[in-house]
Amino acid sequence: MEDLPRYLAIARQLESRLDSGELAPGSRLPSVRQLAAEHDVNTLTALAAYRYLEERQRVVARPRAGFFAALPGAVASGQAERPMPSVATLVDVESRMSNLIRLSAAPIRQQLHMAEAHDSLYPAQELARRMQQVLTRQPELIGAHLPMARQALLHRQISQLAAGWQLDIPHDRILFTGGITEAISLSLRLLTRPGDTVAVETPVYFGLLQTLQMLGLKALEVPCTPDAGLSLEALEFALRHGAPVKCLVTVTNFQNPTGALMPEDNKKRLLQLARRHGLPIIEDDVFGELHFSGSHPPPLKAWDRDGDVIYCSSFTKSFAPAFRLGWLSGGRHHAELARLRESSSLVSPALLLGVLSDVLGSGDYTRISQRIRQQLARQCDQLADAVLAAFPRGTRLRRPLGGLLLWVEGPDGLDSHRLLQAALAHSISFAPGLLFSAEPRFGHCLRLNFGQPWSSTLAEDVATLGALARAQLQGQ
Amino acid sequence: MEDLPRYLAIARQLESRLDSGELAPGSRLPSVRQLAAEHDVNTLTALAAYRYLEERQRVVARPRAGFFAALPGAVASGQAERPMPSVATLVDVESRMSNLIRLSAAPIRQQLHMAEAHDSLYPAQELARRMQQVLTRQPELIGAHLPMARQALLHRQISQLAAGWQLDIPHDRILFTGGITEAISLSLRLLTRPGDTVAVETPVYFGLLQTLQMLGLKALEVPCTPDAGLSLEALEFALRHGAPVKCLVTVTNFQNPTGALMPEDNKKRLLQLARRHGLPIIEDDVFGELHFSGSHPPPLKAWDRDGDVIYCSSFTKSFAPAFRLGWLSGGRHHAELARLRESSSLVSPALLLGVLSDVLGSGDYTRISQRIRQQLARQCDQLADAVLAAFPRGTRLRRPLGGLLLWVEGPDGLDSHRLLQAALAHSISFAPGLLFSAEPRFGHCLRLNFGQPWSSTLAEDVATLGALARAQLQGQ
């Protein structure tokens, strides 16, 4: 027990007091402050202990009231009580994403659960110097708005960058946003009203499910495979036979979580299909720049002659996560999106836009993003090899051609949610398959992040993960 | 004509071709590119010429089609056709804010129309060094999320800062946003549904009217005076006799545009009134830190024992506009607001949060904001003196005790929209009173920004503005 992280030791102790009935079901537990004082730790550690127990459904957090011992019926009952899925299921993801984000904040050594690369892949020192230079040379970048000439330059630079991806983005049709999340959220707010149905891929990243839920939207989950991405056959069937769909959100390059790259032919066919059905498309290309094959695969938008596609991209993964610079080109919806953005959050931080422009202009962006994608390609292979070596027979994966994410399909019977609980005890996290659909379809799958630099520790942790998976299957 | 800015000379030439009928009403005008080529200027200058004519309603922009000569009936007809106002008027502000923002981008020498201080008031060089140091020392700030310990520290720092304003903000009840605009927009999205009515001050800043319009909300405009801010009597009357109101948005410290500081007694009474009527309040305290009287006046939130107030603040005006760091403390709505933020734009740029924390921790924020407010206090007096000296008899203003804005009430008969058109010809801008209400109530008023450093040029421009106003009144 000596090696157990402090929060985990505290959680285990609480757990045995819950098991013994010393802490009765439904009773109020010590406040975070009290718990911290009891164990002589800081409140963050105490909080992490409670969060761990909350994750295991042993305790329940009530806003402004504190933590309570869970009632016996509540433990793990969520899944059993779930109604049978219908074609269009109201997305009810509760606070899955919040829980995952909370995991990142917890003191977990090996964090494989987010779709984020490790900080060390990004050029912090270079950017530090660059920001200093840019602000010294152009003190007006401390102001709220990027000066007009600089903004025009930045838009031309983005337009030129996108031309390399076979995109023809007019430089007056570029809108910066707070990460790609805001780009997609604005697009959904423009195209839908509460109660509407939106087509998404399944499995799909939980952030999107949470956004849909917050906007009161229903998700129509359309199958997506690691080989070819969104199934056009399934989409067409749904459009013909299902409830009206207001728009489609699709990650065409290196889908999250499957890593799928939609073939070019499918991209063209998808556009035709959407046009026939009058279906606007929100294209999420956040991973496109992380390609391993020499060039950013042309997005859907490359063939969009009619402005049907709202194209969303970001510099978060390929340049500087801390900048949160996403952008969109809204096709025929662009002017409306610009007004909606203005009334939602006005403008992006001028200084960060200025630095981006500087880096794009000097050619350094090309070099920086190139280095990031080369490192990711290596790490992808290393992680995939290790998973295949360690995981039980019947485990399948397809090596993605870009992105950050490895989608691992375990053998039948693997319960990746239980596996996560076991892994957390070893201070290893990943994203369990259940998070990626409103329906209990991917319980045997895991999403791993290959954004962590390869190391002997990571190798050991993957081996541990595999061993835990094998043990779980043998224990059944 | 030699001294006329280039864009204005081009606009004047176009105007005479429109006057003569050479360019027929309704006809398509040369493209921006063609116009630029004709006059051997860059496209931005050509665009500025069109924007100027658009502002004067001589040309009409059609998205993706270009500029057209306005039809005769369209010129200045907007006001005459406006229906008589009702108590709750659907806010229809069209794109007033966009037009104003476009003005900032245009090559206008003396910009007095925004609620922004000049770049030179902010510590660009100091921040340049600071950012370089922070990122060198903590390269992990290049990542997407502020490290947990750093985030906890920042929240404690904010909590401590707010304690100086008599606010008791628990450090787990602080949410960063993209400027205060996002804080207010999120709060409105949480508290309302399209079609609902929201109480606002009148006059009120047009950004809020635009946000309401984009969210499909109606504005109930409640009178606000430069002396005491929102009229509680009018609000109470409206709550008793009017349509149901979902929430109130109020700027209690140095209101925009009037500069009003709500007296403490009124703040307490407003809270009681809101509680009796079950009315949630969104408090916008973006100007509170720009006080001239020694301390940040306690916001409404200081007396909010029941969590009825969503308190919104920002570091934009008092520290670094380019950072766009707003924040809120959501009272009993906090947890829901946090989830809504997560699904709308996830997180704020980690690097900027890290630098803010550094500046708060070192005490430098106190020094920086102090210097900014001292300079603003001087500039406020200088501008107010100049306006009183130059403007026609009957002009009234109340010197605000903080903020950035001087609200000038012209004599009866002054048309500040026409005055703006005359002022733009001298390359001077301001915000005309008509922008600050959906009803044509403040046509004789102007909002001037005293964020510009005082100079002989500014003195001359204020004299020119006063002379134009006098000329307009004499010409009637």
Short mmCIF file of C-alpha atoms in Angstrom, two decimals, chain B residues 11-318:
data_model
loop_
_atom_site.label_atom_id
_atom_site.label_comp_id
_atom_site.label_asym_id
_atom_site.label_seq_id
_atom_site.Cartn_x
_atom_site.Cartn_y
_atom_site.Cartn_z
CA ALA B 11 -16.40 57.81 -51.56
CA ARG B 12 -17.11 61.48 -52.41
CA GLN B 13 -16.43 60.84 -56.07
CA LEU B 14 -18.79 57.85 -56.07
CA GLU B 15 -21.36 59.94 -54.25
CA SER B 16 -21.36 62.59 -56.96
CA ARG B 17 -21.78 59.87 -59.60
CA LEU B 18 -24.75 58.56 -57.58
CA ASP B 19 -26.17 62.09 -57.24
CA SER B 20 -25.88 62.73 -60.97
CA GLY B 21 -27.62 59.44 -61.78
CA GLU B 22 -24.60 58.19 -63.70
CA LEU B 23 -24.77 55.24 -61.29
CA ALA B 24 -28.50 54.43 -61.37
CA PRO B 25 -30.43 53.51 -58.20
CA GLY B 26 -30.44 49.74 -57.73
CA SER B 27 -27.56 49.17 -60.16
CA ARG B 28 -24.60 47.01 -59.30
CA LEU B 29 -21.51 49.04 -58.46
CA PRO B 30 -17.92 48.16 -59.41
CA SER B 31 -16.49 45.32 -57.30
CA VAL B 32 -14.13 46.28 -54.48
CA ARG B 33 -11.26 44.96 -56.59
CA GLN B 34 -12.31 47.02 -59.63
CA LEU B 35 -12.73 50.15 -57.54
CA ALA B 36 -9.31 49.59 -56.00
CA ALA B 37 -7.74 49.18 -59.46
CA GLU B 38 -9.54 52.26 -60.81
CA HIS B 39 -8.08 54.44 -58.07
CA ASP B 40 -4.79 52.60 -57.66
CA VAL B 41 -5.41 51.90 -53.96
CA ASN B 42 -5.51 48.63 -52.07
CA THR B 43 -8.81 46.78 -51.65
CA LEU B 44 -9.11 47.76 -47.98
CA THR B 45 -9.20 51.43 -48.93
CA ALA B 46 -11.79 50.71 -51.61
CA LEU B 47 -13.82 48.73 -49.09
CA ALA B 48 -13.63 51.58 -46.58
CA ALA B 49 -15.10 53.91 -49.23
CA TYR B 50 -18.05 51.57 -49.72
CA ARG B 51 -18.51 51.14 -45.99
CA TYR B 52 -18.63 54.89 -45.61
CA LEU B 53 -21.35 55.13 -48.28
CA GLU B 54 -23.17 52.20 -46.71
CA GLU B 55 -23.15 54.02 -43.36
CA ARG B 56 -24.77 56.97 -45.13
CA GLN B 57 -27.28 54.60 -46.76
CA ARG B 58 -26.15 55.55 -50.24
CA VAL B 59 -25.11 52.00 -51.14
CA VAL B 60 -26.33 48.60 -50.02
CA ALA B 61 -24.13 45.54 -49.48
CA ARG B 62 -25.56 42.18 -50.50
CA PRO B 63 -23.70 39.13 -49.19
CA ARG B 64 -21.64 37.45 -51.91
CA ALA B 65 -23.04 39.80 -54.55
CA GLY B 66 -21.28 43.08 -53.84
CA PHE B 67 -22.43 46.67 -53.52
CA PHE B 68 -25.48 48.25 -55.16
CA ALA B 69 -26.68 51.83 -55.43
CA ALA B 70 -29.38 52.39 -52.79
CA LEU B 71 -32.94 53.02 -53.96
CA PRO B 72 -34.10 56.59 -53.28
CA GLY B 73 -36.79 55.55 -50.76
CA ALA B 74 -34.25 53.66 -48.72
CA VAL B 75 -32.19 56.69 -47.81
CA ALA B 76 -32.75 57.63 -44.20
CA SER B 77 -36.20 56.04 -44.26
CA GLY B 78 -35.42 53.61 -41.44
CA GLN B 79 -36.38 56.01 -38.71
CA ALA B 80 -39.61 57.29 -40.22
CA GLU B 81 -40.99 53.81 -40.82
CA ARG B 82 -40.32 52.67 -37.27
CA PRO B 83 -43.58 51.70 -35.53
CA MET B 84 -44.53 53.37 -32.28
CA PRO B 85 -42.71 51.66 -29.42
CA SER B 86 -44.57 49.37 -27.04
CA VAL B 87 -43.49 48.52 -23.49
CA ALA B 88 -41.70 45.36 -24.55
CA THR B 89 -40.26 45.98 -27.97
CA LEU B 90 -38.60 43.23 -29.89
CA VAL B 91 -35.04 44.37 -30.08
CA ASP B 92 -34.27 44.92 -33.70
CA VAL B 93 -30.84 46.38 -33.83
CA GLU B 94 -29.92 44.89 -37.17
CA SER B 95 -26.20 45.04 -37.36
CA ARG B 96 -25.51 48.21 -35.42
CA MET B 97 -22.69 46.66 -33.52
CA SER B 98 -21.16 45.16 -36.66
CA ASN B 99 -21.32 48.59 -38.23
CA LEU B 100 -19.58 50.13 -35.25
CA ILE B 101 -16.91 47.46 -35.22
CA ARG B 102 -16.45 48.05 -38.93
CA LEU B 103 -15.90 51.71 -38.11
CA SER B 104 -12.99 50.68 -35.86
CA ALA B 105 -11.45 48.83 -38.75
CA ALA B 106 -11.87 51.80 -41.07
CA PRO B 107 -9.03 54.31 -41.29
CA ILE B 108 -10.59 56.88 -38.93
CA ARG B 109 -8.06 59.00 -37.15
CA GLN B 110 -9.96 59.90 -34.00
CA GLN B 111 -11.87 56.89 -32.77
CA LEU B 112 -14.20 57.77 -29.91
CA HIS B 113 -16.98 55.29 -30.64
CA MET B 114 -15.94 52.11 -28.83
CA ALA B 115 -15.87 51.36 -25.10
CA GLU B 116 -12.16 50.63 -25.25
CA ALA B 117 -9.15 52.48 -23.96
CA HIS B 118 -6.20 53.19 -26.23
CA ASP B 119 -3.56 50.44 -26.51
CA SER B 120 -0.92 52.71 -25.00
CA LEU B 121 -2.66 52.58 -21.60
CA TYR B 122 -1.81 48.89 -21.30
CA PRO B 123 1.59 47.48 -20.29
CA ALA B 124 2.57 45.75 -23.54
CA GLN B 125 6.34 45.69 -22.90
CA GLU B 126 5.97 44.44 -19.36
CA LEU B 127 3.59 41.72 -20.46
CA ALA B 128 5.90 40.72 -23.32
CA ARG B 129 8.69 40.00 -20.84
CA ARG B 130 6.30 38.38 -18.39
CA MET B 131 4.86 35.97 -20.94
CA GLN B 132 8.32 34.98 -22.04
CA GLN B 133 9.37 34.30 -18.45
CA VAL B 134 6.23 32.42 -17.50
CA LEU B 135 6.35 30.11 -20.51
CA THR B 136 10.07 29.48 -20.10
CA ARG B 137 9.64 28.63 -16.45
CA GLN B 138 6.48 26.58 -16.98
CA PRO B 139 6.53 25.08 -20.48
CA GLU B 140 3.49 22.97 -19.53
CA LEU B 141 1.43 26.17 -19.96
CA ILE B 142 1.59 25.45 -23.69
CA GLY B 143 -0.94 22.65 -22.99
CA ALA B 144 -4.69 22.86 -23.33
CA HIS B 145 -5.49 22.92 -19.62
CA LEU B 146 -4.08 24.94 -16.80
CA PRO B 147 -2.38 22.46 -14.43
CA MET B 148 -4.64 21.70 -11.48
CA ALA B 149 -2.51 23.37 -8.79
CA ARG B 150 -2.10 26.48 -10.90
CA GLN B 151 -5.84 26.64 -11.52
CA ALA B 152 -6.56 26.34 -7.80
CA LEU B 153 -4.07 29.12 -7.14
CA LEU B 154 -5.64 31.37 -9.76
CA HIS B 155 -9.08 30.81 -8.30
CA ARG B 156 -7.82 31.71 -4.83
CA GLN B 157 -6.22 34.85 -6.26
CA ILE B 158 -9.46 35.94 -7.91
CA SER B 159 -11.36 35.18 -4.74
CA GLN B 160 -8.91 37.34 -2.80
CA LEU B 161 -9.08 40.18 -5.34
CA ALA B 162 -12.88 40.14 -5.20
CA ALA B 163 -12.77 40.18 -1.39
CA GLY B 164 -11.34 43.69 -1.78
CA TRP B 165 -14.59 44.64 -3.54
CA GLN B 166 -16.56 43.23 -0.60
CA LEU B 167 -17.41 40.12 -2.58
CA ASP B 168 -17.35 36.69 -1.02
CA ILE B 169 -16.66 34.51 -4.06
CA PRO B 170 -15.88 30.88 -3.12
CA HIS B 171 -12.88 29.75 -5.12
CA ASP B 172 -14.79 26.81 -6.56
CA ARG B 173 -17.40 29.19 -7.95
CA ILE B 174 -15.25 30.97 -10.54
CA LEU B 175 -15.59 30.30 -14.25
CA PHE B 176 -13.39 31.93 -16.88
CA THR B 177 -15.00 32.99 -20.15
CA GLY B 178 -14.05 34.59 -23.47
CA GLY B 179 -14.43 38.18 -22.33
CA ILE B 180 -17.47 39.30 -20.35
CA THR B 181 -19.53 38.96 -23.53
CA GLU B 182 -19.40 35.19 -23.23
CA ALA B 183 -20.24 35.34 -19.51
CA ILE B 184 -23.40 37.32 -20.21
CA SER B 185 -24.35 35.36 -23.28
CA LEU B 186 -24.03 32.04 -21.40
CA SER B 187 -26.08 33.40 -18.51
CA LEU B 188 -28.84 34.52 -20.86
CA ARG B 189 -28.81 31.18 -22.64
CA LEU B 190 -29.21 29.41 -19.32
CA LEU B 191 -31.98 31.61 -17.91
CA THR B 192 -34.13 32.16 -21.00
CA ARG B 193 -35.75 30.55 -24.00
CA PRO B 194 -36.44 32.28 -27.35
CA GLY B 195 -39.46 34.57 -27.06
CA ASP B 196 -38.79 35.42 -23.40
CA THR B 197 -38.51 38.99 -22.17
CA VAL B 198 -35.40 40.30 -20.43
CA ALA B 199 -35.27 43.57 -18.49
CA VAL B 200 -32.37 45.87 -19.45
CA GLU B 201 -31.43 49.46 -18.73
CA THR B 202 -32.24 52.15 -21.24
CA PRO B 203 -30.07 53.58 -22.63
CA VAL B 204 -28.07 50.35 -22.81
CA TYR B 205 -25.00 49.27 -24.76
CA PHE B 206 -25.86 47.95 -28.20
CA GLY B 207 -23.81 44.78 -27.77
CA LEU B 208 -26.38 43.59 -25.25
CA LEU B 209 -29.27 44.45 -27.56
CA GLN B 210 -27.57 42.48 -30.32
CA THR B 211 -27.02 39.49 -28.04
CA LEU B 212 -30.70 39.54 -27.05
CA GLN B 213 -31.72 39.73 -30.67
CA MET B 214 -29.53 36.79 -31.65
CA LEU B 215 -31.05 34.73 -28.82
CA GLY B 216 -34.59 35.61 -29.96
CA LEU B 217 -35.27 37.56 -26.76
CA LYS B 218 -37.35 40.68 -26.21
CA ALA B 219 -35.90 43.61 -24.29
CA LEU B 220 -37.94 45.40 -21.69
CA GLU B 221 -36.15 48.73 -21.51
CA VAL B 222 -36.21 50.19 -18.00
CA PRO B 223 -35.11 53.81 -17.60
CA CYS B 224 -31.63 54.48 -16.29
CA THR B 225 -30.24 57.90 -15.40
CA PRO B 226 -26.63 59.11 -15.24
CA ASP B 227 -27.26 60.07 -11.59
CA ALA B 228 -28.50 56.83 -10.06
CA GLY B 229 -28.54 54.17 -12.74
CA LEU B 230 -31.50 51.84 -13.17
CA SER B 231 -34.78 53.29 -11.90
CA LEU B 232 -36.07 50.85 -9.29
CA GLU B 233 -39.48 52.49 -9.39
CA ALA B 234 -39.79 51.86 -13.11
CA LEU B 235 -38.55 48.30 -12.71
CA GLU B 236 -41.04 47.56 -9.93
CA PHE B 237 -43.88 49.04 -11.96
CA ALA B 238 -42.90 46.93 -14.97
CA LEU B 239 -42.66 43.76 -12.88
CA ARG B 240 -46.11 44.38 -11.40
CA HIS B 241 -47.91 45.43 -14.52
CA GLY B 242 -45.99 44.12 -17.49
CA ALA B 243 -45.40 40.81 -19.21
CA PRO B 244 -43.40 38.20 -17.26
CA VAL B 245 -39.70 39.04 -17.18
CA LYS B 246 -37.18 36.16 -17.10
CA CYS B 247 -34.20 38.04 -15.77
CA LEU B 248 -32.54 41.43 -15.47
CA VAL B 249 -29.19 42.43 -16.94
CA THR B 250 -27.70 45.41 -15.17
CA VAL B 251 -24.38 47.29 -15.18
CA THR B 252 -24.37 48.59 -11.61
CA ASN B 253 -20.92 50.25 -11.64
CA PHE B 254 -20.32 52.94 -14.31
CA GLN B 255 -23.11 51.88 -16.60
CA ASN B 256 -22.65 51.75 -20.36
CA PRO B 257 -23.43 54.31 -21.86
CA THR B 258 -24.48 56.66 -19.03
CA GLY B 259 -21.53 56.07 -16.69
CA ALA B 260 -24.03 55.84 -13.80
CA LEU B 261 -22.98 54.40 -10.46
CA MET B 262 -25.92 52.81 -8.67
CA PRO B 263 -25.99 53.97 -5.03
CA GLU B 264 -25.40 51.25 -2.43
CA ASP B 265 -28.89 51.65 -1.00
CA ASN B 266 -30.37 51.09 -4.43
CA LYS B 267 -28.24 47.98 -4.84
CA LYS B 268 -29.67 46.54 -1.63
CA ARG B 269 -33.21 47.53 -2.59
CA LEU B 270 -32.79 46.04 -6.06
CA LEU B 271 -31.83 42.71 -4.52
CA GLN B 272 -34.90 42.73 -2.28
CA LEU B 273 -37.12 43.65 -5.21
CA ALA B 274 -35.65 40.88 -7.34
CA ARG B 275 -36.13 38.36 -4.54
CA ARG B 276 -39.80 39.34 -4.04
CA HIS B 277 -40.43 38.84 -7.75
CA GLY B 278 -38.25 35.74 -8.15
CA LEU B 279 -36.14 37.63 -10.71
CA PRO B 280 -32.61 36.34 -11.37
CA ILE B 281 -30.05 39.08 -12.04
CA ILE B 282 -27.08 39.06 -14.39
CA GLU B 283 -24.70 41.72 -13.06
CA ASP B 284 -22.18 43.13 -15.55
CA ASP B 285 -19.29 44.67 -13.60
CA VAL B 286 -16.86 45.10 -16.49
CA PHE B 287 -16.10 48.71 -15.52
CA GLY B 288 -15.96 48.33 -11.71
CA GLU B 289 -12.16 48.12 -11.64
CA LEU B 290 -11.92 51.46 -13.47
CA HIS B 291 -13.06 53.49 -10.44
CA PHE B 292 -11.63 56.96 -9.80
CA SER B 293 -12.48 57.20 -6.14
CA GLY B 294 -10.06 54.88 -4.38
CA SER B 295 -11.95 51.61 -4.35
CA HIS B 296 -13.98 49.31 -6.55
CA PRO B 297 -17.59 50.06 -5.56
CA PRO B 298 -19.18 46.94 -4.07
CA PRO B 299 -21.28 45.24 -6.74
CA LEU B 300 -24.86 44.09 -6.15
CA LYS B 301 -23.38 40.64 -5.59
CA ALA B 302 -21.83 41.87 -2.31
CA TRP B 303 -25.27 41.67 -0.65
CA ASP B 304 -26.50 38.56 -2.48
CA ARG B 305 -27.02 35.96 0.24
CA ASP B 306 -29.20 33.65 -1.82
CA GLY B 307 -27.20 33.18 -5.00
CA ASP B 308 -29.74 35.13 -7.10
CA VAL B 309 -27.03 37.13 -8.86
CA ILE B 310 -24.82 35.83 -11.65
CA TYR B 311 -21.82 38.12 -11.25
CA CYS B 312 -19.84 38.82 -14.45
CA SER B 313 -16.48 40.56 -14.58
CA SER B 314 -13.43 40.86 -16.82
CA PHE B 315 -9.75 41.71 -16.96
CA THR B 316 -10.16 43.20 -20.42
CA LYS B 317 -10.45 46.86 -19.45
CA SER B 318 -8.25 46.88 -16.36
#
